[in-house]
Amino acid sequence: AIGNTATAEPDLDAVLVINDELEMVTITEAPAHLEGALDQAISGWHFRDAATRRLETDDFENPAFLHVEQGLTAWETVEGTEGESCASCHGSIEESMKGLRAVLPKVNADGELWSMENYINDCRENRMGAEAWGWNTAPMRDMTAAIALQSRGMPVNVAIDGPAQPYWEQGKELYYKRHGLLDLSCASCHEENNGNYIRADHLSQGQINGFPVYRLKQSNMISLHNRFYGCVRDTRAESYERGGPEFRALELYVASRGNGLSVEAPSVRN
Amino acid sequence: MRTLFALCAAAATAFPAILSAETAPTEVSFSEYGEVFESLTGVPGDPEEGYKSAVSRGAGNCVACHTAQGWSQEQFPGDVGPELTGVGARYEPAQIRGILVNAKHTFPETVMPAFYNVSNLYRPGDGYTGKAAKSPDVTVLTAQQIEDILALLLTFTEE
């Protein structure tokens, strides 16, 4: 091999403990539906360098917490024509939102697959009389980070059967479909080549238990659909709309590949 | 080696009319082993141009997936594909040309992209913009870039 290639394997012995008390499941047996594809589901945390990994172990060092603070402030803030805040209906975010991140996206009462952002905007528009937030805007990312935090450490557990099944199938098809001029699928990079390097990037399994993530490269929170958007764009394809039906179905499918991993949001990536 | 290329290049410019005929991506003929025997342009490849195309993200971006002694000064080449050191000695030119045009004829199901192909693509985009391709005829590399990268790889003869 040549000296200019970085070839550290993911450090699978590392253990993620947050604030010296919360031990996370970052490696677990892959769900049954992945038999033959992956033996283990591994969090993206393992594929980052030691310095990046360390940032996630302490909430005072994790830069995402500045954004969580913004989200918590917005939770208490009255907005819109109805004079309501999130807190006026839901009460404490710690109680009312606990466990939610782990089961999203899910099929709503009307049979539609909804991500957390859909629920938030539904409340803003139809219950608060406030304007919807753009899917990939700062207030939306901050709120999803604050809500996701309430499930930190709980196992991802999205439903893939019943009414979710057709969405799951759609997401699975997208995952394995080669896209773009480079003719690559999610699986080309994240299933077949996790552990390898694509240029300087250490390919992970593309798990989503850490989203929204704080990305050091952008010095900002990154929404899941923006990450999807970038990965599809990098196949030199026409990407999909953030928040659109394709990415929501993909979100469900990819989440299901990590069922059993701890919700790690808000995580830190480079 | 260098003089030989210089001579060929000089010859090429002398007969532009004959040599400008390029094989369209849909007209390339592959042997049953994935080889492409005929030059796509008739113009001999230029390894220096090939180097630029091989390392540029907007062109071949071969360094994303391959390391090679021949581009060891490039930072952080990837390792999704095999090391290309010595590839010019391991393979015949027609085999390498075939791999560059469309590696799936040589390695079915490979993740290596087809660099001179317009068929069976799903949602081709306009470069790295995330927008739809402006034309259905775009290829990742031009015919001449393929010949140039081939010329470069043929200089990778030492193990």
Short mmCIF file of C-alpha atoms in Angstrom, two decimals:
data_model
loop_
_atom_site.label_atom_id
_atom_site.label_comp_id
_atom_site.label_asym_id
_atom_site.label_seq_id
_atom_site.Cartn_x
_atom_site.Cartn_y
_atom_site.Cartn_z
CA ALA A 1 0.00 0.00 0.00
CA ILE A 2 0.98 3.58 -0.44
CA GLY A 3 1.90 5.90 2.40
CA ASN A 4 -0.52 8.67 1.53
CA THR A 5 -3.68 6.68 2.21
CA ALA A 6 -5.35 6.88 5.61
CA THR A 7 -6.40 3.34 6.49
CA ALA A 8 -7.56 3.26 10.10
CA GLU A 9 -10.40 0.79 10.47
CA PRO A 10 -13.42 1.98 12.41
CA ASP A 11 -12.61 1.66 16.09
CA LEU A 12 -15.21 -0.90 17.09
CA ASP A 13 -13.88 -1.26 20.62
CA ALA A 14 -14.65 2.34 21.51
CA VAL A 15 -17.58 2.81 23.87
CA LEU A 16 -19.78 5.88 23.79
CA VAL A 17 -20.68 7.11 27.25
CA ILE A 18 -22.28 10.52 27.45
CA ASN A 19 -21.68 12.83 30.41
CA ASP A 20 -20.02 9.89 32.21
CA GLU A 21 -23.40 8.29 32.80
CA LEU A 22 -25.38 7.40 29.69
CA GLU A 23 -23.95 4.39 27.85
CA MET A 24 -25.12 4.16 24.28
CA VAL A 25 -25.68 1.13 22.08
CA THR A 26 -23.54 1.98 19.05
CA ILE A 27 -23.20 -1.57 17.71
CA THR A 28 -26.00 -4.09 17.68
CA GLU A 29 -27.12 -7.16 15.81
CA ALA A 30 -28.62 -6.08 12.51
CA PRO A 31 -32.40 -6.39 12.25
CA ALA A 32 -33.73 -9.58 10.67
CA HIS A 33 -34.68 -7.88 7.41
CA LEU A 34 -30.98 -7.19 6.74
CA GLU A 35 -29.98 -10.85 6.79
CA GLY A 36 -27.35 -11.45 4.15
CA ALA A 37 -26.67 -7.72 3.82
CA LEU A 38 -25.25 -6.63 7.17
CA ASP A 39 -24.44 -8.61 10.33
CA GLN A 40 -24.24 -5.61 12.61
CA ALA A 41 -25.72 -2.16 12.66
CA ILE A 42 -22.96 0.29 13.54
CA SER A 43 -23.41 3.93 14.41
CA GLY A 44 -21.59 6.51 12.30
CA TRP A 45 -19.91 7.59 15.56
CA HIS A 46 -17.43 4.69 15.21
CA PHE A 47 -16.24 5.88 11.83
CA ARG A 48 -15.17 9.34 12.97
CA ASP A 49 -11.76 10.19 14.38
CA ALA A 50 -11.10 10.13 18.12
CA ALA A 51 -11.28 13.92 18.54
CA THR A 52 -14.68 14.12 16.85
CA ARG A 53 -15.94 11.15 18.83
CA ARG A 54 -14.87 12.75 22.09
CA LEU A 55 -16.89 15.92 21.41
CA GLU A 56 -20.05 13.85 21.57
CA THR A 57 -19.28 12.46 25.03
CA ASP A 58 -19.87 15.72 26.88
CA ASP A 59 -22.82 18.03 26.39
CA PHE A 60 -20.70 21.04 27.34
CA GLU A 61 -18.34 20.29 24.48
CA ASN A 62 -20.93 19.14 21.97
CA PRO A 63 -21.53 22.21 19.77
CA ALA A 64 -25.04 20.98 18.94
CA PHE A 65 -26.17 22.02 22.42
CA LEU A 66 -26.14 25.71 21.51
CA HIS A 67 -28.75 24.77 18.93
CA VAL A 68 -30.69 22.62 21.36
CA GLU A 69 -30.89 25.72 23.60
CA GLN A 70 -32.43 27.67 20.73
CA GLY A 71 -34.95 24.90 20.22
CA LEU A 72 -35.87 24.85 23.92
CA THR A 73 -36.40 28.61 23.86
CA ALA A 74 -38.66 28.29 20.82
CA TRP A 75 -40.61 25.57 22.64
CA GLU A 76 -41.66 28.16 25.24
CA THR A 77 -42.21 31.03 22.78
CA VAL A 78 -45.72 32.12 21.85
CA GLU A 79 -46.08 32.61 18.12
CA GLY A 80 -48.92 32.92 15.61
CA THR A 81 -52.50 34.11 15.71
CA GLU A 82 -53.70 31.68 18.40
CA GLY A 83 -51.41 32.95 21.13
CA GLU A 84 -49.96 29.52 21.85
CA SER A 85 -46.50 28.07 22.36
CA CYS A 86 -45.56 24.41 22.01
CA ALA A 87 -45.43 24.30 25.80
CA SER A 88 -48.97 25.61 26.22
CA CYS A 89 -50.33 22.40 24.75
CA HIS A 90 -47.58 19.85 25.26
CA GLY A 91 -46.23 20.99 28.63
CA SER A 92 -42.72 19.92 29.42
CA ILE A 93 -40.72 18.77 26.41
CA GLU A 94 -38.93 16.21 28.60
CA GLU A 95 -42.14 14.34 29.27
CA SER A 96 -44.31 14.95 26.23
CA MET A 97 -41.65 14.30 23.61
CA LYS A 98 -39.82 11.41 25.29
CA GLY A 99 -39.51 8.41 23.01
CA LEU A 100 -40.82 10.14 19.92
CA ARG A 101 -37.55 10.35 17.97
CA ALA A 102 -37.10 6.58 18.28
CA VAL A 103 -40.33 5.77 16.41
CA LEU A 104 -40.30 8.38 13.64
CA PRO A 105 -41.11 8.53 10.83
CA LYS A 106 -44.52 6.93 11.33
CA VAL A 107 -47.86 6.75 9.57
CA ASN A 108 -50.24 9.45 10.82
CA ALA A 109 -54.00 9.23 11.38
CA ASP A 110 -54.63 10.01 7.70
CA GLY A 111 -52.42 7.17 6.52
CA GLU A 112 -49.55 9.40 5.43
CA LEU A 113 -45.94 8.81 6.43
CA TRP A 114 -44.78 11.78 8.48
CA SER A 115 -41.38 12.83 9.72
CA MET A 116 -40.91 14.93 12.85
CA GLU A 117 -40.83 18.07 10.72
CA ASN A 118 -44.33 17.34 9.40
CA TYR A 119 -45.74 17.07 12.92
CA ILE A 120 -44.06 20.29 13.96
CA ASN A 121 -45.34 22.23 10.99
CA ASP A 122 -48.82 20.78 11.38
CA CYS A 123 -48.93 22.22 14.89
CA ARG A 124 -47.49 25.53 13.78
CA GLU A 125 -49.88 26.04 10.90
CA ASN A 126 -53.06 24.40 12.14
CA ARG A 127 -52.85 24.83 15.90
CA MET A 128 -50.76 27.95 16.46
CA GLY A 129 -51.67 29.94 13.37
CA ALA A 130 -47.96 30.43 12.74
CA GLU A 131 -45.98 30.05 9.55
CA ALA A 132 -44.52 26.69 8.70
CA TRP A 133 -40.77 26.44 9.06
CA GLY A 134 -38.76 25.46 5.96
CA TRP A 135 -37.62 21.84 6.24
CA ASN A 136 -33.96 22.74 6.27
CA THR A 137 -34.02 26.02 8.18
CA ALA A 138 -32.27 26.80 11.45
CA PRO A 139 -35.39 26.98 13.67
CA MET A 140 -36.58 23.62 12.33
CA ARG A 141 -33.20 21.96 12.84
CA ASP A 142 -32.96 23.40 16.34
CA MET A 143 -36.44 22.21 17.30
CA THR A 144 -35.86 18.71 15.91
CA ALA A 145 -32.59 18.58 17.89
CA ALA A 146 -34.35 19.62 21.12
CA ILE A 147 -37.11 17.05 20.61
CA ALA A 148 -34.73 14.27 19.55
CA LEU A 149 -32.63 14.81 22.67
CA GLN A 150 -35.58 13.70 24.80
CA SER A 151 -35.16 10.17 23.35
CA ARG A 152 -31.39 10.02 23.63
CA GLY A 153 -30.23 6.56 24.67
CA MET A 154 -33.51 4.87 23.73
CA PRO A 155 -33.40 2.19 21.02
CA VAL A 156 -34.50 3.17 17.52
CA ASN A 157 -37.68 1.21 16.92
CA VAL A 158 -39.57 2.24 13.81
CA ALA A 159 -42.54 0.19 12.67
CA ILE A 160 -42.12 -1.33 9.22
CA ASP A 161 -45.24 -3.46 9.02
CA GLY A 162 -48.94 -2.70 8.76
CA PRO A 163 -49.67 0.70 7.23
CA ALA A 164 -45.93 1.51 7.18
CA GLN A 165 -45.07 -1.38 4.94
CA PRO A 166 -45.69 0.18 1.51
CA TYR A 167 -43.59 3.19 2.53
CA TRP A 168 -40.87 0.89 3.79
CA GLU A 169 -40.87 -0.99 0.48
CA GLN A 170 -40.63 2.29 -1.42
CA GLY A 171 -37.72 3.38 0.75
CA LYS A 172 -35.96 0.08 0.28
CA GLU A 173 -36.29 0.32 -3.47
CA LEU A 174 -34.77 3.79 -3.42
CA TYR A 175 -31.93 2.60 -1.21
CA TYR A 176 -30.84 -0.06 -3.66
CA LYS A 177 -31.59 1.88 -6.85
CA ARG A 178 -28.51 3.16 -8.58
CA HIS A 179 -28.77 6.85 -9.28
CA GLY A 180 -27.13 9.45 -11.41
CA LEU A 181 -24.37 9.58 -13.95
CA LEU A 182 -22.12 7.73 -11.50
CA ASP A 183 -24.71 4.97 -11.20
CA LEU A 184 -24.34 4.47 -7.45
CA SER A 185 -26.90 3.45 -4.85
CA CYS A 186 -26.86 4.10 -1.12
CA ALA A 187 -25.82 0.45 -0.82
CA SER A 188 -22.83 0.94 -3.17
CA CYS A 189 -21.25 3.22 -0.60
CA HIS A 190 -22.81 2.40 2.76
CA GLU A 191 -23.46 -1.34 2.51
CA GLU A 192 -20.72 -2.60 0.18
CA ASN A 193 -18.00 -0.16 1.14
CA ASN A 194 -18.47 0.95 4.73
CA GLY A 195 -15.05 0.97 6.36
CA ASN A 196 -13.39 2.00 3.10
CA TYR A 197 -12.34 5.48 2.18
CA ILE A 198 -13.80 7.49 -0.65
CA ARG A 199 -11.09 10.10 -1.03
CA ALA A 200 -10.59 11.38 2.55
CA ASP A 201 -14.05 10.32 3.74
CA HIS A 202 -14.34 7.23 5.86
CA LEU A 203 -17.53 5.56 4.70
CA SER A 204 -19.92 4.57 7.48
CA GLN A 205 -23.12 2.54 7.21
CA GLY A 206 -25.03 5.79 6.73
CA GLN A 207 -27.11 5.18 9.86
CA ILE A 208 -29.46 7.97 10.92
CA ASN A 209 -29.70 7.45 14.69
CA GLY A 210 -27.53 10.55 15.21
CA PHE A 211 -29.75 13.05 13.33
CA PRO A 212 -29.92 15.95 13.34
CA VAL A 213 -26.10 16.05 13.57
CA TYR A 214 -23.70 18.87 14.21
CA ARG A 215 -21.22 18.82 11.35
CA LEU A 216 -17.83 20.34 12.07
CA LYS A 217 -17.14 20.92 8.38
CA GLN A 218 -20.17 23.21 8.11
CA SER A 219 -20.06 24.46 11.72
CA ASN A 220 -23.79 23.88 11.83
CA MET A 221 -26.65 21.48 12.38
CA ILE A 222 -27.42 19.27 9.38
CA SER A 223 -30.90 17.92 8.84
CA LEU A 224 -31.29 14.34 7.73
CA HIS A 225 -32.90 15.19 4.42
CA ASN A 226 -30.11 17.60 3.65
CA ARG A 227 -27.63 14.76 4.17
CA PHE A 228 -29.73 12.54 1.86
CA TYR A 229 -29.88 15.38 -0.65
CA GLY A 230 -26.08 15.70 -0.65
CA CYS A 231 -25.47 11.96 -0.99
CA VAL A 232 -27.83 11.67 -3.98
CA ARG A 233 -26.36 14.81 -5.55
CA ASP A 234 -22.89 13.30 -5.21
CA THR A 235 -23.90 10.47 -7.52
CA ARG A 236 -24.36 13.27 -10.07
CA ALA A 237 -28.09 12.69 -10.01
CA GLU A 238 -31.13 14.89 -9.95
CA SER A 239 -31.76 14.76 -6.22
CA TYR A 240 -35.13 14.73 -4.42
CA GLU A 241 -36.90 17.47 -2.53
CA ARG A 242 -36.06 17.70 1.18
CA GLY A 243 -39.25 16.75 2.99
CA GLY A 244 -40.72 15.13 -0.12
CA PRO A 245 -42.34 11.67 -0.17
CA GLU A 246 -39.22 9.94 -1.52
CA PHE A 247 -36.96 11.10 1.29
CA ARG A 248 -39.59 10.38 3.95
CA ALA A 249 -39.88 6.79 2.67
CA LEU A 250 -36.10 6.55 2.53
CA GLU A 251 -35.93 7.90 6.07
CA LEU A 252 -38.20 5.11 7.30
CA TYR A 253 -36.21 2.42 5.52
CA VAL A 254 -32.81 3.70 6.64
CA ALA A 255 -34.08 4.16 10.20
CA SER A 256 -35.19 0.52 10.16
CA ARG A 257 -31.67 -0.58 9.22
CA GLY A 258 -30.61 0.85 12.57
CA ASN A 259 -33.45 -0.47 14.74
CA GLY A 260 -31.81 -1.28 18.07
CA LEU A 261 -29.12 1.41 17.96
CA SER A 262 -29.48 4.14 20.57
CA VAL A 263 -30.91 7.45 19.50
CA GLU A 264 -27.72 9.49 19.54
CA ALA A 265 -29.04 12.86 18.48
CA PRO A 266 -27.73 15.47 18.55
CA SER A 267 -24.48 13.82 17.46
CA VAL A 268 -21.23 15.27 16.17
CA ARG A 269 -19.73 14.39 12.79
CA ASN A 270 -16.86 15.81 10.81
CA MET B 1 7.95 7.15 -24.30
CA ARG B 2 7.61 10.89 -24.16
CA THR B 3 8.98 11.36 -27.73
CA LEU B 4 6.67 8.69 -29.04
CA PHE B 5 3.66 10.52 -27.65
CA ALA B 6 4.96 13.81 -29.00
CA LEU B 7 5.25 12.26 -32.48
CA CYS B 8 1.80 10.79 -32.37
CA ALA B 9 0.35 14.08 -31.22
CA ALA B 10 2.07 15.85 -34.10
CA ALA B 11 0.72 13.28 -36.54
CA ALA B 12 -2.75 13.72 -35.10
CA THR B 13 -2.86 17.44 -35.73
CA ALA B 14 -1.68 16.87 -39.27
CA PHE B 15 -4.88 15.02 -40.28
CA PRO B 16 -7.66 16.62 -38.28
CA ALA B 17 -10.44 15.83 -40.76
CA ILE B 18 -9.96 12.06 -40.60
CA LEU B 19 -9.25 11.92 -36.92
CA SER B 20 -12.07 14.03 -35.55
CA ALA B 21 -14.58 11.19 -36.02
CA GLU B 22 -15.52 10.18 -32.50
CA THR B 23 -17.35 7.03 -31.59
CA ALA B 24 -20.63 7.90 -29.87
CA PRO B 25 -21.23 6.24 -26.47
CA THR B 26 -24.00 4.09 -27.92
CA GLU B 27 -21.76 2.93 -30.78
CA VAL B 28 -18.83 1.60 -28.78
CA SER B 29 -18.27 -2.09 -29.44
CA PHE B 30 -17.15 -4.38 -26.63
CA SER B 31 -15.61 -7.84 -26.94
CA GLU B 32 -17.18 -10.59 -24.87
CA TYR B 33 -14.51 -9.91 -22.23
CA GLY B 34 -15.32 -6.21 -22.04
CA GLU B 35 -12.44 -5.01 -24.18
CA VAL B 36 -12.75 -2.03 -26.52
CA PHE B 37 -10.14 -2.41 -29.23
CA GLU B 38 -10.71 0.74 -31.24
CA SER B 39 -9.66 4.17 -30.09
CA LEU B 40 -12.72 6.31 -29.40
CA THR B 41 -11.23 9.30 -31.19
CA GLY B 42 -8.33 8.17 -33.32
CA VAL B 43 -6.30 10.81 -31.50
CA PRO B 44 -3.60 9.31 -29.28
CA GLY B 45 -4.10 10.03 -25.61
CA ASP B 46 -2.03 12.57 -23.73
CA PRO B 47 -0.99 11.24 -20.30
CA GLU B 48 -0.57 14.72 -18.84
CA GLU B 49 -4.14 15.63 -19.76
CA GLY B 50 -5.11 12.18 -18.46
CA TYR B 51 -3.59 13.00 -15.11
CA LYS B 52 -5.66 16.17 -14.82
CA SER B 53 -8.86 14.29 -15.63
CA ALA B 54 -8.01 11.42 -13.27
CA VAL B 55 -7.51 13.64 -10.23
CA SER B 56 -10.17 16.28 -10.82
CA ARG B 57 -13.44 15.86 -8.90
CA GLY B 58 -15.41 17.31 -11.80
CA ALA B 59 -13.92 14.83 -14.29
CA GLY B 60 -12.88 11.20 -13.64
CA ASN B 61 -12.17 11.61 -9.92
CA CYS B 62 -10.41 8.25 -10.03
CA VAL B 63 -8.51 9.27 -6.87
CA ALA B 64 -11.78 9.11 -4.95
CA CYS B 65 -11.65 5.32 -5.20
CA HIS B 66 -8.14 4.33 -6.27
CA THR B 67 -4.66 4.86 -5.02
CA ALA B 68 -1.71 4.60 -7.45
CA GLN B 69 2.02 5.22 -7.30
CA GLY B 70 1.45 7.41 -10.36
CA TRP B 71 -0.54 9.96 -8.35
CA SER B 72 1.09 9.48 -4.96
CA GLN B 73 1.48 13.23 -4.54
CA GLU B 74 -2.33 13.58 -4.38
CA GLN B 75 -3.67 13.80 -0.82
CA PHE B 76 -5.90 11.04 0.57
CA PRO B 77 -6.78 8.86 -2.39
CA GLY B 78 -9.57 6.41 -1.56
CA ASP B 79 -9.53 2.61 -1.42
CA VAL B 80 -12.96 1.57 -2.68
CA GLY B 81 -11.26 0.11 -5.78
CA PRO B 82 -7.97 -1.76 -6.15
CA GLU B 83 -4.64 0.02 -6.28
CA LEU B 84 -3.78 0.98 -9.87
CA THR B 85 -0.01 0.76 -9.50
CA GLY B 86 1.27 -1.51 -12.26
CA VAL B 87 -2.08 -1.64 -14.03
CA GLY B 88 -0.43 -0.78 -17.37
CA ALA B 89 1.59 -3.96 -17.14
CA ARG B 90 -1.28 -6.15 -15.90
CA TYR B 91 -3.74 -5.27 -18.63
CA GLU B 92 -3.80 -4.79 -22.38
CA PRO B 93 -4.83 -1.31 -23.56
CA ALA B 94 -8.13 -2.61 -24.99
CA GLN B 95 -9.06 -4.06 -21.61
CA ILE B 96 -8.35 -0.81 -19.78
CA ARG B 97 -10.26 1.20 -22.39
CA GLY B 98 -13.23 -1.10 -21.87
CA ILE B 99 -13.01 -0.69 -18.09
CA LEU B 100 -12.99 3.09 -18.46
CA VAL B 101 -15.84 3.24 -20.97
CA ASN B 102 -18.08 0.89 -18.98
CA ALA B 103 -16.52 -1.34 -16.35
CA LYS B 104 -19.71 -3.40 -16.02
CA HIS B 105 -18.76 -5.32 -19.17
CA THR B 106 -15.62 -6.48 -17.33
CA PHE B 107 -16.87 -6.57 -13.72
CA PRO B 108 -20.65 -7.08 -13.64
CA GLU B 109 -22.34 -5.23 -10.74
CA THR B 110 -19.20 -3.22 -10.00
CA VAL B 111 -19.56 0.09 -8.19
CA MET B 112 -17.06 1.65 -10.58
CA PRO B 113 -18.99 4.18 -12.67
CA ALA B 114 -19.19 3.93 -16.46
CA PHE B 115 -17.37 6.99 -17.71
CA TYR B 116 -18.53 7.01 -21.34
CA ASN B 117 -22.09 5.81 -21.26
CA VAL B 118 -25.58 7.27 -21.62
CA SER B 119 -27.67 4.11 -21.30
CA ASN B 120 -29.63 2.76 -18.34
CA LEU B 121 -29.02 5.78 -16.15
CA TYR B 122 -31.59 6.86 -13.56
CA ARG B 123 -32.16 10.56 -12.89
CA PRO B 124 -28.88 11.78 -14.40
CA GLY B 125 -27.94 15.15 -12.99
CA ASP B 126 -26.19 18.30 -14.08
CA GLY B 127 -22.76 17.79 -12.51
CA TYR B 128 -22.88 18.10 -8.72
CA THR B 129 -25.77 20.59 -8.63
CA GLY B 130 -28.54 18.14 -7.69
CA LYS B 131 -30.50 19.43 -10.70
CA ALA B 132 -31.57 17.37 -13.71
CA ALA B 133 -29.07 16.90 -16.53
CA LYS B 134 -29.50 19.47 -19.28
CA SER B 135 -29.15 16.84 -22.00
CA PRO B 136 -29.59 13.06 -22.15
CA ASP B 137 -26.26 12.76 -23.99
CA VAL B 138 -23.92 13.79 -21.21
CA THR B 139 -21.16 11.40 -20.26
CA VAL B 140 -18.91 11.72 -17.22
CA LEU B 141 -15.83 11.94 -19.44
CA THR B 142 -15.39 12.87 -23.08
CA ALA B 143 -14.05 10.33 -25.56
CA GLN B 144 -10.71 12.12 -25.61
CA GLN B 145 -10.50 12.19 -21.81
CA ILE B 146 -10.92 8.39 -21.86
CA GLU B 147 -8.04 8.09 -24.32
CA ASP B 148 -5.96 10.48 -22.21
CA ILE B 149 -6.54 8.55 -18.97
CA LEU B 150 -5.81 5.32 -20.82
CA ALA B 151 -2.49 6.82 -21.96
CA LEU B 152 -1.76 7.76 -18.34
CA LEU B 153 -2.55 4.28 -17.00
CA LEU B 154 -0.34 2.72 -19.66
CA THR B 155 2.58 4.56 -18.04
CA PHE B 156 1.78 2.79 -14.73
CA THR B 157 3.97 -0.19 -15.58
CA GLU B 158 6.04 -0.63 -12.43
CA GLU B 159 4.77 -2.74 -9.54
#
